Coordinates of C-alpha atoms in Angstrom, one line a residue:
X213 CA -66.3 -8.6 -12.4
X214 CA -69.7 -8.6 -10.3
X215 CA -70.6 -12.2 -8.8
X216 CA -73.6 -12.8 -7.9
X217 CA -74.8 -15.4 -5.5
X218 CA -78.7 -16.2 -5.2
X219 CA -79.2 -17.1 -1.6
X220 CA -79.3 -15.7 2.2
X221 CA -77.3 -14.4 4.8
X222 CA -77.9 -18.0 6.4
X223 CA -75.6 -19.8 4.5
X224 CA -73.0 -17.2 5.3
X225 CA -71.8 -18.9 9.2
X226 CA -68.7 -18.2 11.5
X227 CA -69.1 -14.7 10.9
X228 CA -68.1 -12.3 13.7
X229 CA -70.9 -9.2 12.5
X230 CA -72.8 -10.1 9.2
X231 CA -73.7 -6.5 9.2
X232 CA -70.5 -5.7 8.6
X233 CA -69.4 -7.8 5.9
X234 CA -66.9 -6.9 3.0
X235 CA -66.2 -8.7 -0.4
X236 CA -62.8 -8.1 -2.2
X237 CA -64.8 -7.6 -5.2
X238 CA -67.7 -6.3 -6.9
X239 CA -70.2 -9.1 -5.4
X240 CA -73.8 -9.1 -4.3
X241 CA -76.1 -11.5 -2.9
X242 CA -79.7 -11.9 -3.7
X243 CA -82.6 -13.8 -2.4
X244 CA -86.4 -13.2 -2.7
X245 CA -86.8 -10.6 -1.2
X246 CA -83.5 -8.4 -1.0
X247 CA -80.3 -7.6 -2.8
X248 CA -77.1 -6.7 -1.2
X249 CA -74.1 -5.3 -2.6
X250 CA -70.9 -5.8 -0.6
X251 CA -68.1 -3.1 -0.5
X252 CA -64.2 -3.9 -0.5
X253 CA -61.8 -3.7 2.4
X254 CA -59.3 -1.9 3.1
X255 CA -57.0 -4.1 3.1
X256 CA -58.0 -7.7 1.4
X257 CA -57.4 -11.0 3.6
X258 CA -53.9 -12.8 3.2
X259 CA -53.4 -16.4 2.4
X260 CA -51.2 -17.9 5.0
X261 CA -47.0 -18.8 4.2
X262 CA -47.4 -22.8 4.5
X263 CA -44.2 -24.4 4.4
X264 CA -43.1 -23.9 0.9
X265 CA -46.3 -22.7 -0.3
X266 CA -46.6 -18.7 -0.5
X267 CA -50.3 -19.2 -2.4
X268 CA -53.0 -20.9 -2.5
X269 CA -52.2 -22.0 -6.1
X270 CA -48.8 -23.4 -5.4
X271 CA -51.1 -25.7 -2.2
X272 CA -53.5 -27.3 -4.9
X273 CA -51.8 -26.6 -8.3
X274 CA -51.7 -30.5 -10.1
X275 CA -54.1 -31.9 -7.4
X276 CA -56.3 -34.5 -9.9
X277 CA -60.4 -34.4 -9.2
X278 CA -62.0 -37.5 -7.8
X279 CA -64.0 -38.6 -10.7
X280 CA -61.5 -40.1 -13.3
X281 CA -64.0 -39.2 -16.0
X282 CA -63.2 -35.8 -15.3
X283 CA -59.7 -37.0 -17.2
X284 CA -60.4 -35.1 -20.4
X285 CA -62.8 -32.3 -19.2
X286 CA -61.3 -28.4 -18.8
X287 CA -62.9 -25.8 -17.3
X288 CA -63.5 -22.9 -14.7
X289 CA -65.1 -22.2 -11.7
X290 CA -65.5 -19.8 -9.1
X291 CA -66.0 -20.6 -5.5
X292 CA -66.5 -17.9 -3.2
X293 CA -66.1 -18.7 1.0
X294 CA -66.1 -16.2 3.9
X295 CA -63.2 -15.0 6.2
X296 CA -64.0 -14.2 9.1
X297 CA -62.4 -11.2 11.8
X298 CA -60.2 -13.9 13.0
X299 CA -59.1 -15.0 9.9
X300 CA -60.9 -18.9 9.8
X301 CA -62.6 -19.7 6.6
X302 CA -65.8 -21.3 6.3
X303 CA -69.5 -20.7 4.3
X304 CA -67.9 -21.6 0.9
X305 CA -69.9 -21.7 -2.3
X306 CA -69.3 -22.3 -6.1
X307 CA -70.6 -19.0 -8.0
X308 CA -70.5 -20.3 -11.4
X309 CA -73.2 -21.5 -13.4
X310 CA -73.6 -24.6 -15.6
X311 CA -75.5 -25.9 -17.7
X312 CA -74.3 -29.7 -17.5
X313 CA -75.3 -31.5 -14.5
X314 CA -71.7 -33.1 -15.2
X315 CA -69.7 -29.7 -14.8
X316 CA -71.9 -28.8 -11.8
X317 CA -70.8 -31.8 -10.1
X318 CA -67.1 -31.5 -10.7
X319 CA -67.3 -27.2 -9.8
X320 CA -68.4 -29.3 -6.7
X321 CA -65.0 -31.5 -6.6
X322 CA -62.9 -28.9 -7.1
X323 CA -64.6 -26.8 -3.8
X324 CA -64.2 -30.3 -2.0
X325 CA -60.6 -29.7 -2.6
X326 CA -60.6 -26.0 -2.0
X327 CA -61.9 -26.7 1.4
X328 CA -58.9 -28.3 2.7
X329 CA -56.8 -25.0 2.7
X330 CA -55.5 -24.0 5.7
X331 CA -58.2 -22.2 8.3
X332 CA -55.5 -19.6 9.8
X333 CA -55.6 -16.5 7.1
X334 CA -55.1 -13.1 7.7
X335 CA -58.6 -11.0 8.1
X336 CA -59.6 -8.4 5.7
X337 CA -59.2 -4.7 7.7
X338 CA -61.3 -2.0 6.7
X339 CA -60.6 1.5 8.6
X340 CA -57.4 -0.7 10.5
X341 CA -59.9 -3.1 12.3
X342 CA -60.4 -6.7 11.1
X343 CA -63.5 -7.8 9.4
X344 CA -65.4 -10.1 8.3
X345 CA -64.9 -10.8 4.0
X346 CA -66.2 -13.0 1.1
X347 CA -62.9 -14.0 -1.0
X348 CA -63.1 -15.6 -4.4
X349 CA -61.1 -18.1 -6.1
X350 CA -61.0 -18.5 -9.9
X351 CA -59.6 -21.9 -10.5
X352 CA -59.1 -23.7 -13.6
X353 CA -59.1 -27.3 -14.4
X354 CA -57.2 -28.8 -17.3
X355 CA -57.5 -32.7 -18.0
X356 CA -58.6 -33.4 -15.1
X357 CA -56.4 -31.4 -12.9
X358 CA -56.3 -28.4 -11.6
X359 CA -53.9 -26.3 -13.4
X360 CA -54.3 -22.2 -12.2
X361 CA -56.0 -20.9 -9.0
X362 CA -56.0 -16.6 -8.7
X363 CA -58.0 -14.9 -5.9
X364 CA -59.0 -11.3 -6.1

């Protein structure tokens, strides 16, 4: 799938070379006046081993969302968040579009929870040096909750 996000290289920070910047999938960034497509890595970044957790779904899989009138609401988003040379993660985004003011705001929940994964991943390597990447997260709430989180 190709993600597009309509902004600039600004909100992108912690990056070690934004010149150099991978995506682990088709994804492109566009703004007034340019559009930028970003190639894969090598090598995509790994989600850290935390205690008992080997994925990022297994960290957040259950956790409810904040607003309890999210309850009965299901849906997906995608957020999308850089990973930098060193492996810390920071510049995240939701990609996906809504139409309800309501869903916006809990696509914004869910990244509130997103955010509190571990800053200590493995770096993307293209040509076997580290680099900078934009990884995204498909997560899905059910009830309330969210119930399935895949990355690319």
């Amino acid at each position: 799938a190709i993600f597009k996000y309509k902004g600039h290289k600004n909100y992108m920070r912690g990056l070690c070379n934004y010149n150099n910047l991978y995506a682990v999938n088709s994804f492109y960034e566009e703004s007034y006046k340019t559009k930028k497509e970003y190639l894969p890595p090598d090598i995509p970044p790994q989600f850290p081993k935390i205690e008992d957790h080997y994925g990022v779904h297994e960290l957040f899989y259950n956790k409810p969302l904040f607003d309890k009138k999210a309850e009965n609401v299901s849906f997906d988003v995608r957020i999308a968040f850089t990973i930098n040379c060193n492996g810390q993660i920071d510049s995240f985004f939701v990609i996906s579009e809504y139409n309800s003011f309501f869903l916006h705001s809990l696509a914004y929940q869910v990244l509130d929870i997103i955010r509190e994964m571990p800053n200590n991943w493995t770096a993307a390597k293209k040509n076997g040096q580290n680099v900078d990447c934009i990884q995204i997260l498909n997560v899905s709430v059910v009830n309330g909750r969210i119930n399935k989180i895949t990355h690319e």
